[in-house]
Amino acid sequence: MTGKPHESSITGKLVAVEGLDGSGKSTQVYLLKRWLELDGYKVFFTEWNSSAIVRKATRKGKKRQLLTPTTFSLIHSTDFADRYERQILPLLNAGYIVLADRYIFTAFARDSVRGCDRGWIRKLYSFARKPDVTFYFDVPLKTALARILDGRTRVKYHEAGMDMGYSKDPHESFRIFQGKIYSEYRHLVHEYDFTKIDATEPPDIQQAKVREILETKIDLPRYRWQGPVYPQQNR
Amino acid sequence: MVLDQLKGQLIVVEGADGSGRSTQIDLLRNWLERRGYPTVNVGLRRSMLVSRELEQAMQGNILGTRTLSLFYATDFTDQLENRMIPALRSGFVVLADRYIYTLMARAIVRGVEPAWIRDVYSIALVPDAVFYLAVSPKILVERNLRKHAVLDYWESGMDMRRSSNMYASFIEYQRQIQKEFQAMQQHYGFETINGNRSPRAVQKELRANIEVILNGKSGLIEDRSNDSNSTQRIARSTTTLADRGEGYQSRVSGQPAARYRATHRFP
C-alpha cells in the first residue's frame, strides 16, 4: 500500500512547482498543463490543499481558528495523503505526467516556520515519492510581496501567518511570514536540488524555459496518448 | 512550557470493543471522583476539530489507510493539545479510552510501516500508565453480539477483505491486533490485564495499579530501565515542550508549541 515496493515499476513522472505566493508558479504550471494536454499527453494536475473530503475539516479549523501548528501540519498531511493515495500514485502507476502545484516542500517550509520540528515534518511525508523535477520559481521577496499586496486588499488569516502573532496588521504579518518562508525555501533549493526559474522574467520567457527543461528531463513521447482518445475532447 | 508542570496523571486503557474498556473507565471515574480527584475523559474521534468529518469518512469508507491514519493523528493531537495537556497542567487525572497504541496497531496490520507511524506519534505524551485489557477473540465476539447483535465493520477488519465471513474476519483481525499489542508491549512496557475475568476483578486490579501511581507521583515516572526489554520511560521533568527544537522559536500566542518530541521516542 505504500507504493515503495512498486517504485521501480512506476512509469509516470512527477513534476512539482514551488515558490512563494506571488511567484507566478500557478500561472506557469497552468501553461505547462495546457501545453501537455493540447499536445496529447497523459497529464494530471493536482493542487495543494484540495482533497474534497479533508478540505471541509481544514476549512472549519481555519475559519474557527481551532488549529495549532501541529494540527495545522497534520491536517494538511491528511489532505496530501488522500490526494496521494487516491490520485497521484495510481496515476503515476498508470504512466501519467503528474503536475503538482505545491508539493511536500510547501509543508516543509510552512510548518517549519510555524515551529514544527523539521525532522518530524520530513518523516510525516516520508511516504511521498520525490518529484522527478521540482521547479522553483525564484523571485525576490519584495517582488512577491508587491504582487500579492498590490493586487488584493485582503490576505487570508493563515496565508498572512496571523496565527503566529507577528503583528496585528495582516499586511505586516504577511510580510514577516513570507520572509521566513522565503529563507526556508532557500535552504530547500539545495537540499532537494530544485530547478530554479527566474520568476522576474516575462511569463512567456519563463514558460519557454520550463518546457525546454522538461523536454530534457522527461522522454515526452512516451507519455502520449496511444490511439484515439475516448471520449473525444474538444481541442 | 515544561512537561513537569503537568501535575496530573495520564492513564490509558486500551482494548478491543467488548474488552470492557468503557465500563472500566466509568468505574474508575466514579472511584477517582469519589476520592476527590478531578478527571477528564478523552478517546478516539472525540476532537472538536475533525471528529464529525472523520466519522463521515469512516462511514463512506473512502479514505486510504495512510490518509485515515493521518486523519486520526489530527484528531488525537487536537485532543492532546486542547484537552489533555491543559487538564494535566491543572492537575486532573486524564482517563484515555484508547490512545496512540490502538491507532498504531490498526495502521500496522493494514500495511503501514511501523517506523513511520511511530514517528507520526512521537509527539504524544508518555502516559503514567497504560493498561491493555486482553480478551480472547472468542469472548469478544460473544460480548459484542450479546450487546449489539452485530459485529462492527471496522472492528472486524472487513475493510481488509481477508474473508467475506464476518465472524471469521473478526476473529482473525482481533488476533492480529493482539499480536501487535504484544509486540508494542516490548517497546512501551505497558500492563496487560486479563480481561477475560469479571468486571469486578478487572476493576480491582486496575485500582490497585492506579493507587500506586497516585501515591507515588512526584513528577517522575517509574524508571523501567532495569528491564532490558522495555523502553526506558522518559522522566517528564527532563522533557520540555518548547525548548527541544533546533533553535526555532514558535511564537504562537496562547497555543502549545508544535513540538513534543522526546516524549514518545524509540531507542
Short mmCIF file of C-alpha atoms in Angstrom, two decimals:
data_model
loop_
_atom_site.label_atom_id
_atom_site.label_comp_id
_atom_site.label_asym_id
_atom_site.label_seq_id
_atom_site.Cartn_x
_atom_site.Cartn_y
_atom_site.Cartn_z
CA MET A 1 0.00 0.00 0.00
CA THR A 2 2.96 2.30 0.46
CA GLY A 3 3.99 2.46 -3.13
CA LYS A 4 7.58 1.82 -2.17
CA PRO A 5 7.70 -1.80 -3.33
CA HIS A 6 6.39 -0.72 -6.72
CA GLU A 7 8.70 2.24 -7.04
CA SER A 8 10.63 0.68 -9.89
CA SER A 9 7.51 -0.18 -11.81
CA ILE A 10 6.24 3.39 -11.66
CA THR A 11 6.35 4.63 -15.19
CA GLY A 12 4.80 8.06 -14.68
CA LYS A 13 6.66 11.27 -13.97
CA LEU A 14 6.10 13.68 -11.17
CA VAL A 15 6.68 17.38 -11.70
CA ALA A 16 6.27 19.81 -8.80
CA VAL A 17 6.27 23.58 -8.74
CA GLU A 18 7.18 25.50 -5.64
CA GLY A 19 7.67 29.14 -4.78
CA LEU A 20 6.33 32.00 -2.73
CA ASP A 21 2.80 33.30 -3.06
CA GLY A 22 3.12 35.79 -5.87
CA SER A 23 5.98 33.99 -7.61
CA GLY A 24 3.73 33.20 -10.56
CA LYS A 25 4.15 29.45 -10.21
CA SER A 26 0.45 28.68 -10.59
CA THR A 27 0.34 30.53 -13.90
CA GLN A 28 3.40 28.66 -15.09
CA VAL A 29 2.13 25.23 -14.13
CA TYR A 30 -1.22 26.05 -15.75
CA LEU A 31 0.54 26.89 -19.01
CA LEU A 32 2.58 23.73 -18.73
CA LYS A 33 -0.57 21.69 -18.26
CA ARG A 34 -2.26 23.34 -21.23
CA TRP A 35 0.70 22.63 -23.45
CA LEU A 36 0.86 18.98 -22.47
CA GLU A 37 -2.83 18.29 -22.74
CA LEU A 38 -3.28 20.14 -26.03
CA ASP A 39 -0.37 18.23 -27.48
CA GLY A 40 -1.96 14.93 -26.48
CA TYR A 41 -0.03 13.85 -23.42
CA LYS A 42 -1.36 11.94 -20.42
CA VAL A 43 -1.29 14.66 -17.84
CA PHE A 44 -2.91 15.22 -14.46
CA PHE A 45 -2.84 18.35 -12.37
CA THR A 46 -3.19 18.46 -8.58
CA GLU A 47 -3.26 21.36 -6.19
CA TRP A 48 -2.19 21.74 -2.58
CA ASN A 49 -4.99 21.50 -0.03
CA SER A 50 -7.72 20.32 -2.36
CA SER A 51 -8.89 16.90 -1.20
CA ALA A 52 -12.67 17.12 -1.14
CA ILE A 53 -13.07 15.00 1.96
CA VAL A 54 -10.44 16.60 4.13
CA ARG A 55 -10.96 20.15 2.97
CA LYS A 56 -14.19 20.52 4.90
CA ALA A 57 -12.36 19.86 8.15
CA THR A 58 -9.50 22.13 7.16
CA ARG A 59 -11.85 24.94 6.31
CA LYS A 60 -13.68 24.61 9.61
CA GLY A 61 -10.41 24.51 11.52
CA LYS A 62 -9.15 27.62 9.79
CA LYS A 63 -12.37 29.54 9.98
CA ARG A 64 -12.85 28.91 13.66
CA GLN A 65 -9.14 29.17 14.36
CA LEU A 66 -9.02 25.78 16.02
CA LEU A 67 -5.66 24.87 14.57
CA THR A 68 -2.35 24.74 16.37
CA PRO A 69 0.92 24.39 14.42
CA THR A 70 0.86 20.62 14.92
CA THR A 71 -2.76 20.09 13.91
CA PHE A 72 -2.29 22.54 11.03
CA SER A 73 0.55 20.35 9.85
CA LEU A 74 -1.32 17.08 10.39
CA ILE A 75 -4.50 18.16 8.66
CA HIS A 76 -2.53 19.25 5.60
CA SER A 77 -0.67 15.96 5.59
CA THR A 78 -4.03 14.18 5.72
CA ASP A 79 -5.18 16.18 2.73
CA PHE A 80 -1.99 15.39 0.89
CA ALA A 81 -2.15 11.68 1.73
CA ASP A 82 -5.68 11.49 0.38
CA ARG A 83 -4.67 13.00 -2.94
CA TYR A 84 -1.52 10.92 -2.97
CA GLU A 85 -3.17 7.57 -2.28
CA ARG A 86 -6.20 8.04 -4.48
CA GLN A 87 -4.82 10.06 -7.37
CA ILE A 88 -1.13 10.86 -7.57
CA LEU A 89 0.20 7.33 -7.04
CA PRO A 90 -2.36 5.47 -9.17
CA LEU A 91 -1.88 7.98 -11.97
CA LEU A 92 1.89 7.64 -11.79
CA ASN A 93 1.43 3.89 -11.94
CA ALA A 94 -0.74 4.37 -14.99
CA GLY A 95 2.04 6.27 -16.71
CA TYR A 96 0.82 9.84 -16.36
CA ILE A 97 2.79 13.02 -16.03
CA VAL A 98 1.51 14.40 -12.74
CA LEU A 99 1.87 18.14 -12.21
CA ALA A 100 1.67 19.29 -8.61
CA ASP A 101 1.06 22.93 -7.75
CA ARG A 102 2.95 22.85 -4.45
CA TYR A 103 4.17 19.58 -3.05
CA ILE A 104 5.62 18.36 0.25
CA PHE A 105 8.19 21.18 0.24
CA THR A 106 5.43 23.68 0.87
CA ALA A 107 4.68 21.81 4.09
CA PHE A 108 8.38 21.65 4.94
CA ALA A 109 8.67 25.42 4.59
CA ARG A 110 5.41 26.50 6.22
CA ASP A 111 5.36 24.03 9.09
CA SER A 112 8.98 24.77 9.99
CA VAL A 113 8.17 28.45 10.18
CA ARG A 114 5.24 27.60 12.42
CA GLY A 115 7.63 25.86 14.77
CA CYS A 116 7.15 22.19 13.97
CA ASP A 117 10.23 20.07 14.22
CA ARG A 118 11.90 19.78 10.81
CA GLY A 119 12.80 16.12 11.24
CA TRP A 120 9.26 15.28 12.28
CA ILE A 121 7.72 17.01 9.25
CA ARG A 122 10.03 15.16 6.88
CA LYS A 123 9.15 11.84 8.48
CA LEU A 124 5.46 12.67 8.26
CA TYR A 125 5.82 12.98 4.49
CA SER A 126 8.40 10.24 4.03
CA PHE A 127 5.88 8.09 2.14
CA ALA A 128 5.70 10.61 -0.69
CA ARG A 129 7.73 10.00 -3.80
CA LYS A 130 10.28 12.69 -4.60
CA PRO A 131 9.46 14.58 -7.80
CA ASP A 132 11.40 13.89 -10.98
CA VAL A 133 11.64 17.64 -11.43
CA THR A 134 10.86 20.41 -8.95
CA PHE A 135 10.68 23.85 -10.49
CA TYR A 136 11.33 26.60 -8.03
CA PHE A 137 10.08 29.99 -9.14
CA ASP A 138 12.65 32.28 -7.72
CA VAL A 139 11.61 35.84 -7.13
CA PRO A 140 12.89 38.49 -4.73
CA LEU A 141 10.77 38.68 -1.61
CA LYS A 142 9.90 42.30 -2.37
CA THR A 143 8.53 41.45 -5.78
CA ALA A 144 6.42 38.59 -4.47
CA LEU A 145 5.03 40.75 -1.68
CA ALA A 146 4.21 43.56 -4.08
CA ARG A 147 2.36 41.19 -6.42
CA ILE A 148 0.14 39.95 -3.60
CA LEU A 149 -0.32 43.08 -1.55
CA ASP A 150 -0.91 45.39 -4.53
CA GLY A 151 -3.32 43.04 -6.22
CA ARG A 152 -5.54 42.14 -3.30
CA THR A 153 -6.69 44.24 -0.45
CA ARG A 154 -7.22 41.32 1.92
CA VAL A 155 -4.89 38.43 2.69
CA LYS A 156 -6.35 35.40 4.41
CA TYR A 157 -5.67 34.80 8.07
CA HIS A 158 -3.41 31.76 7.73
CA GLU A 159 -1.81 32.97 4.49
CA ALA A 160 -0.70 36.01 6.40
CA GLY A 161 0.55 33.85 9.25
CA MET A 162 -1.75 35.75 11.60
CA ASP A 163 -1.85 32.67 13.84
CA MET A 164 1.79 33.33 14.63
CA GLY A 165 1.11 36.64 16.31
CA TYR A 166 3.80 38.56 14.41
CA SER A 167 1.67 41.62 14.01
CA LYS A 168 -1.92 42.73 14.35
CA ASP A 169 -1.70 44.21 10.87
CA PRO A 170 -2.39 41.49 8.29
CA HIS A 171 -0.13 43.06 5.67
CA GLU A 172 2.75 43.44 8.07
CA SER A 173 2.21 39.90 9.34
CA PHE A 174 2.18 38.62 5.76
CA ARG A 175 5.49 40.36 5.07
CA ILE A 176 7.14 38.80 8.10
CA PHE A 177 5.68 35.36 7.50
CA GLN A 178 6.62 35.29 3.81
CA GLY A 179 10.11 36.45 4.68
CA LYS A 180 10.55 33.44 6.93
CA ILE A 181 9.13 31.08 4.31
CA TYR A 182 11.47 32.61 1.77
CA SER A 183 14.50 31.74 3.86
CA GLU A 184 13.19 28.18 4.35
CA TYR A 185 12.87 27.80 0.59
CA ARG A 186 16.42 28.97 0.10
CA HIS A 187 17.61 26.01 2.14
CA LEU A 188 15.24 23.61 0.41
CA VAL A 189 16.51 24.62 -3.05
CA HIS A 190 19.85 23.00 -2.23
CA GLU A 191 18.59 20.21 0.00
CA TYR A 192 16.28 18.86 -2.71
CA ASP A 193 18.03 20.04 -5.83
CA PHE A 194 15.27 22.27 -7.18
CA THR A 195 15.43 23.55 -10.73
CA LYS A 196 15.41 27.32 -10.41
CA ILE A 197 13.47 29.51 -12.78
CA ASP A 198 13.98 33.26 -12.70
CA ALA A 199 10.44 34.40 -11.97
CA THR A 200 11.19 38.05 -12.63
CA GLU A 201 11.32 37.37 -16.36
CA PRO A 202 8.25 37.77 -18.59
CA PRO A 203 5.84 34.81 -18.24
CA ASP A 204 6.29 33.57 -21.82
CA ILE A 205 10.08 33.51 -21.45
CA GLN A 206 9.75 31.56 -18.21
CA GLN A 207 7.35 29.12 -19.83
CA ALA A 208 9.68 28.52 -22.76
CA LYS A 209 12.45 27.67 -20.32
CA VAL A 210 10.23 25.37 -18.28
CA ARG A 211 9.21 23.47 -21.41
CA GLU A 212 12.75 23.22 -22.63
CA ILE A 213 13.96 21.84 -19.32
CA LEU A 214 11.10 19.39 -19.11
CA GLU A 215 11.94 18.04 -22.55
CA THR A 216 15.49 17.33 -21.47
CA LYS A 217 14.41 15.66 -18.22
CA ILE A 218 11.49 13.62 -19.46
CA ASP A 219 11.25 11.47 -22.54
CA LEU A 220 7.97 13.11 -23.51
CA PRO A 221 6.91 10.93 -26.47
CA ARG A 222 6.50 8.03 -24.03
CA TYR A 223 3.62 9.89 -22.39
CA ARG A 224 1.48 10.47 -25.43
CA TRP A 225 -1.98 9.01 -25.59
CA GLN A 226 -1.93 6.00 -27.87
CA GLY A 227 -4.81 5.63 -30.28
CA PRO A 228 -7.98 7.71 -30.30
CA VAL A 229 -8.96 9.32 -27.05
CA TYR A 230 -12.37 8.43 -25.74
CA PRO A 231 -14.41 10.44 -25.03
CA GLN A 232 -13.34 12.86 -27.74
CA GLN A 233 -12.06 16.02 -26.19
CA ASN A 234 -12.70 19.44 -27.59
CA ARG A 235 -9.48 20.77 -28.83
CA MET B 1 6.27 25.18 28.80
CA VAL B 2 7.92 22.43 30.74
CA LEU B 3 6.39 19.00 30.94
CA ASP B 4 6.92 18.62 34.65
CA GLN B 5 4.41 21.37 35.03
CA LEU B 6 1.91 18.75 34.02
CA LYS B 7 0.91 17.83 37.53
CA GLY B 8 -1.91 15.48 36.65
CA GLN B 9 -1.78 11.85 35.65
CA LEU B 10 -2.43 10.40 32.25
CA ILE B 11 -3.95 6.94 32.47
CA VAL B 12 -4.68 4.99 29.32
CA VAL B 13 -6.97 1.99 28.95
CA GLU B 14 -6.55 0.07 25.71
CA GLY B 15 -8.52 -2.88 24.43
CA ALA B 16 -10.89 -4.01 21.68
CA ASP B 17 -14.61 -3.28 21.58
CA GLY B 18 -16.08 -5.68 24.09
CA SER B 19 -12.97 -5.77 26.24
CA GLY B 20 -14.82 -3.87 28.93
CA ARG B 21 -12.83 -0.71 28.36
CA SER B 22 -15.64 1.80 28.68
CA THR B 23 -17.18 0.04 31.68
CA GLN B 24 -13.85 0.05 33.44
CA ILE B 25 -13.26 3.71 32.67
CA ASP B 26 -16.70 4.64 34.03
CA LEU B 27 -15.93 2.73 37.22
CA LEU B 28 -12.51 4.34 37.52
CA ARG B 29 -14.01 7.74 37.06
CA ASN B 30 -16.53 7.18 39.86
CA TRP B 31 -13.83 5.85 42.10
CA LEU B 32 -11.48 8.76 41.42
CA GLU B 33 -14.10 11.45 41.76
CA ARG B 34 -15.40 9.98 45.00
CA ARG B 35 -11.89 10.30 46.29
CA GLY B 36 -11.69 13.90 45.17
CA TYR B 37 -9.63 13.62 42.00
CA PRO B 38 -10.99 15.66 39.11
CA THR B 39 -10.99 13.70 35.85
CA VAL B 40 -11.21 14.36 32.15
CA ASN B 41 -12.17 11.73 29.60
CA VAL B 42 -10.66 11.56 26.15
CA GLY B 43 -10.93 8.94 23.45
CA LEU B 44 -10.74 8.35 19.74
CA ARG B 45 -12.74 10.50 17.36
CA ARG B 46 -13.74 12.99 20.02
CA SER B 47 -11.88 16.10 18.87
CA MET B 48 -13.65 19.32 18.16
CA LEU B 49 -11.54 19.73 15.06
CA VAL B 50 -12.29 16.67 12.96
CA SER B 51 -14.47 14.14 14.78
CA ARG B 52 -17.52 14.67 12.59
CA GLU B 53 -15.58 14.70 9.35
CA LEU B 54 -13.71 11.59 10.40
CA GLU B 55 -16.97 9.85 11.25
CA GLN B 56 -18.33 10.65 7.80
CA ALA B 57 -15.20 9.43 6.11
CA MET B 58 -15.37 6.19 8.08
CA GLN B 59 -18.96 5.59 7.10
CA GLY B 60 -18.24 6.03 3.45
CA ASN B 61 -15.03 4.00 3.77
CA ILE B 62 -13.49 6.19 1.13
CA LEU B 63 -10.11 7.05 2.57
CA GLY B 64 -6.89 5.15 2.08
CA THR B 65 -5.10 3.63 5.05
CA ARG B 66 -2.44 6.28 5.31
CA THR B 67 -4.92 9.10 4.94
CA LEU B 68 -7.09 7.60 7.65
CA SER B 69 -4.06 7.23 9.91
CA LEU B 70 -3.19 10.89 9.49
CA PHE B 71 -6.80 11.93 9.98
CA TYR B 72 -6.80 10.03 13.28
CA ALA B 73 -3.47 11.61 14.20
CA THR B 74 -5.06 15.02 13.66
CA ASP B 75 -7.99 14.04 15.88
CA PHE B 76 -5.62 12.74 18.55
CA THR B 77 -3.35 15.79 18.51
CA ASP B 78 -6.26 18.19 18.72
CA GLN B 79 -7.33 16.47 21.94
CA LEU B 80 -3.74 16.23 23.16
CA GLU B 81 -3.14 19.94 22.83
CA ASN B 82 -6.53 21.26 23.74
CA ARG B 83 -7.80 18.84 26.34
CA MET B 84 -5.15 16.55 27.76
CA ILE B 85 -2.30 18.99 28.29
CA PRO B 86 -4.46 21.76 29.80
CA ALA B 87 -6.14 19.21 32.10
CA LEU B 88 -2.82 17.70 33.16
CA ARG B 89 -1.47 21.15 33.83
CA SER B 90 -4.39 21.78 36.15
CA GLY B 91 -3.69 18.54 37.99
CA PHE B 92 -6.55 16.47 36.60
CA VAL B 93 -6.46 12.75 36.07
CA VAL B 94 -6.89 12.20 32.34
CA LEU B 95 -8.59 8.90 31.54
CA ALA B 96 -7.93 7.98 27.95
CA ASP B 97 -10.35 5.49 26.42
CA ARG B 98 -7.75 4.25 23.90
CA TYR B 99 -4.64 6.11 22.88
CA ILE B 100 -1.98 6.01 20.18
CA TYR B 101 -1.37 2.29 20.62
CA THR B 102 -4.69 1.21 19.11
CA LEU B 103 -4.15 3.67 16.27
CA MET B 104 -0.68 2.32 15.61
CA ALA B 105 -1.81 -1.31 15.77
CA ARG B 106 -4.65 -0.66 13.34
CA ALA B 107 -2.35 1.06 10.88
CA ILE B 108 0.36 -1.59 11.12
CA VAL B 109 -1.95 -4.54 10.49
CA ARG B 110 -3.14 -2.67 7.41
CA GLY B 111 0.35 -2.47 6.00
CA VAL B 112 1.68 0.89 7.15
CA GLU B 113 5.39 0.83 8.03
CA PRO B 114 5.73 0.61 11.85
CA ALA B 115 8.59 3.12 11.89
CA TRP B 116 6.52 5.69 10.05
CA ILE B 117 3.50 5.52 12.34
CA ARG B 118 5.74 5.61 15.41
CA ASP B 119 7.37 8.76 14.05
CA VAL B 120 3.98 10.34 13.48
CA TYR B 121 3.05 9.70 17.12
CA SER B 122 6.42 10.66 18.56
CA ILE B 123 4.65 13.87 19.56
CA ALA B 124 2.40 12.05 22.02
CA LEU B 125 2.89 12.28 25.76
CA VAL B 126 4.14 9.17 27.51
CA PRO B 127 1.29 8.11 29.82
CA ASP B 128 1.79 7.46 33.52
CA ALA B 129 0.21 4.08 32.94
CA VAL B 130 -1.19 2.08 30.06
CA PHE B 131 -3.49 -0.85 30.80
CA TYR B 132 -4.19 -3.22 27.98
CA LEU B 133 -7.31 -5.29 28.51
CA ALA B 134 -6.53 -8.54 26.76
CA VAL B 135 -9.62 -10.58 25.96
CA SER B 136 -9.70 -13.66 23.78
CA PRO B 137 -11.30 -13.02 20.38
CA LYS B 138 -13.99 -15.63 21.04
CA ILE B 139 -15.10 -13.89 24.21
CA LEU B 140 -15.00 -10.56 22.37
CA VAL B 141 -17.39 -11.93 19.76
CA GLU B 142 -19.75 -13.19 22.44
CA ARG B 143 -19.80 -9.89 24.26
CA ASN B 144 -20.28 -7.84 21.10
CA LEU B 145 -23.07 -9.99 19.78
CA ARG B 146 -24.80 -10.06 23.12
CA LYS B 147 -24.70 -6.29 23.30
CA HIS B 148 -25.32 -5.23 19.70
CA ALA B 149 -26.35 -8.44 17.92
CA VAL B 150 -23.97 -7.36 15.18
CA LEU B 151 -20.22 -7.09 14.75
CA ASP B 152 -18.74 -3.72 13.89
CA TYR B 153 -17.40 -3.42 10.34
CA TRP B 154 -14.06 -1.87 11.30
CA GLU B 155 -13.53 -3.93 14.46
CA SER B 156 -13.99 -6.96 12.24
CA GLY B 157 -11.36 -5.70 9.82
CA MET B 158 -13.84 -6.07 6.98
CA ASP B 159 -12.14 -3.25 5.09
CA MET B 160 -9.14 -5.54 4.71
CA ARG B 161 -11.22 -8.06 2.77
CA ARG B 162 -9.49 -11.09 4.22
CA SER B 163 -12.73 -13.03 4.40
CA SER B 164 -16.31 -12.38 3.46
CA ASN B 165 -17.33 -14.21 6.60
CA MET B 166 -17.66 -11.53 9.25
CA TYR B 167 -17.21 -13.89 12.17
CA ALA B 168 -14.02 -15.37 10.76
CA SER B 169 -12.78 -11.93 9.80
CA PHE B 170 -13.43 -10.57 13.29
CA ILE B 171 -11.50 -13.40 14.96
CA GLU B 172 -8.59 -13.11 12.56
CA TYR B 173 -8.43 -9.34 12.79
CA GLN B 174 -8.54 -9.28 16.59
CA ARG B 175 -5.76 -11.87 16.69
CA GLN B 176 -3.60 -9.68 14.51
CA ILE B 177 -4.27 -6.63 16.64
CA GLN B 178 -3.39 -8.57 19.77
CA LYS B 179 -0.15 -9.67 18.18
CA GLU B 180 0.69 -6.03 17.52
CA PHE B 181 -0.09 -5.14 21.11
CA GLN B 182 2.22 -7.86 22.33
CA ALA B 183 4.96 -6.53 20.09
CA MET B 184 4.38 -2.97 21.30
CA GLN B 185 4.47 -4.06 24.90
CA GLN B 186 8.15 -4.87 24.41
CA HIS B 187 8.81 -1.27 23.47
CA TYR B 188 6.39 0.62 25.64
CA GLY B 189 6.16 -1.67 28.62
CA PHE B 190 2.50 -1.37 29.42
CA GLU B 191 0.49 -3.53 31.77
CA THR B 192 -1.53 -6.31 30.26
CA ILE B 193 -4.65 -7.03 32.25
CA ASN B 194 -6.50 -10.28 31.79
CA GLY B 195 -9.87 -9.00 30.64
CA ASN B 196 -11.48 -12.41 30.38
CA ARG B 197 -12.45 -12.10 34.04
CA SER B 198 -15.40 -10.38 35.66
CA PRO B 199 -15.61 -6.58 35.52
CA ARG B 200 -15.16 -6.54 39.25
CA ALA B 201 -11.93 -8.48 39.22
CA VAL B 202 -10.54 -6.31 36.43
CA GLN B 203 -11.51 -3.13 38.25
CA LYS B 204 -9.83 -4.33 41.40
CA GLU B 205 -6.57 -4.89 39.58
CA LEU B 206 -6.77 -1.53 37.81
CA ARG B 207 -7.40 0.32 41.07
CA ALA B 208 -4.52 -1.38 42.79
CA ASN B 209 -2.20 -0.29 40.00
CA ILE B 210 -3.52 3.25 39.84
CA GLU B 211 -3.36 3.60 43.60
CA VAL B 212 0.40 3.19 43.36
CA ILE B 213 0.63 5.88 40.70
CA LEU B 214 -1.46 8.35 42.68
CA ASN B 215 0.60 7.82 45.80
CA GLY B 216 3.97 7.70 44.15
CA LYS B 217 3.53 10.69 41.90
CA SER B 218 6.46 13.02 42.27
CA GLY B 219 6.91 14.30 38.77
CA LEU B 220 8.93 11.30 37.79
CA ILE B 221 7.66 8.28 36.01
CA GLU B 222 8.79 4.88 37.13
CA ASP B 223 12.11 4.02 35.57
CA ARG B 224 11.96 0.65 33.94
CA SER B 225 15.47 0.60 32.64
CA ASN B 226 16.30 -2.43 34.73
CA ASP B 227 14.15 -4.40 32.36
CA SER B 228 16.28 -4.55 29.25
CA ASN B 229 13.32 -5.33 27.03
CA SER B 230 11.34 -2.25 27.77
CA THR B 231 11.98 1.28 26.79
CA GLN B 232 13.32 3.46 29.47
CA ARG B 233 10.48 5.76 30.18
CA ILE B 234 11.20 9.38 29.97
CA ALA B 235 11.06 11.37 33.11
CA ARG B 236 8.73 14.24 32.50
CA SER B 237 10.80 16.65 34.45
CA THR B 238 13.58 16.42 31.90
CA THR B 239 11.41 16.88 28.88
CA THR B 240 10.28 20.23 27.69
CA LEU B 241 7.74 21.05 25.11
CA ALA B 242 9.10 24.29 23.89
CA ASP B 243 12.84 24.04 24.01
CA ARG B 244 13.59 20.94 22.03
CA GLY B 245 13.64 22.36 18.52
CA GLU B 246 16.85 23.15 16.77
CA GLY B 247 16.90 26.79 17.55
CA TYR B 248 13.45 27.54 16.28
CA GLN B 249 11.16 29.53 18.46
CA SER B 250 7.48 29.21 17.98
CA ARG B 251 5.70 32.46 18.59
CA VAL B 252 2.22 31.19 18.94
CA SER B 253 0.32 33.14 21.46
CA GLY B 254 -1.80 31.09 23.79
CA GLN B 255 -1.19 27.84 21.94
CA PRO B 256 1.09 25.00 22.80
CA ALA B 257 4.21 24.86 20.69
CA ALA B 258 4.35 22.35 17.93
CA ARG B 259 6.98 20.15 19.42
CA TYR B 260 6.50 17.29 21.78
CA ARG B 261 9.48 15.39 20.59
CA ALA B 262 11.32 13.24 23.03
CA THR B 263 8.00 12.40 24.54
CA HIS B 264 7.48 9.09 22.80
CA ARG B 265 10.83 8.17 21.42
CA PHE B 266 12.06 4.78 20.46
CA PRO B 267 15.54 3.59 21.31
#
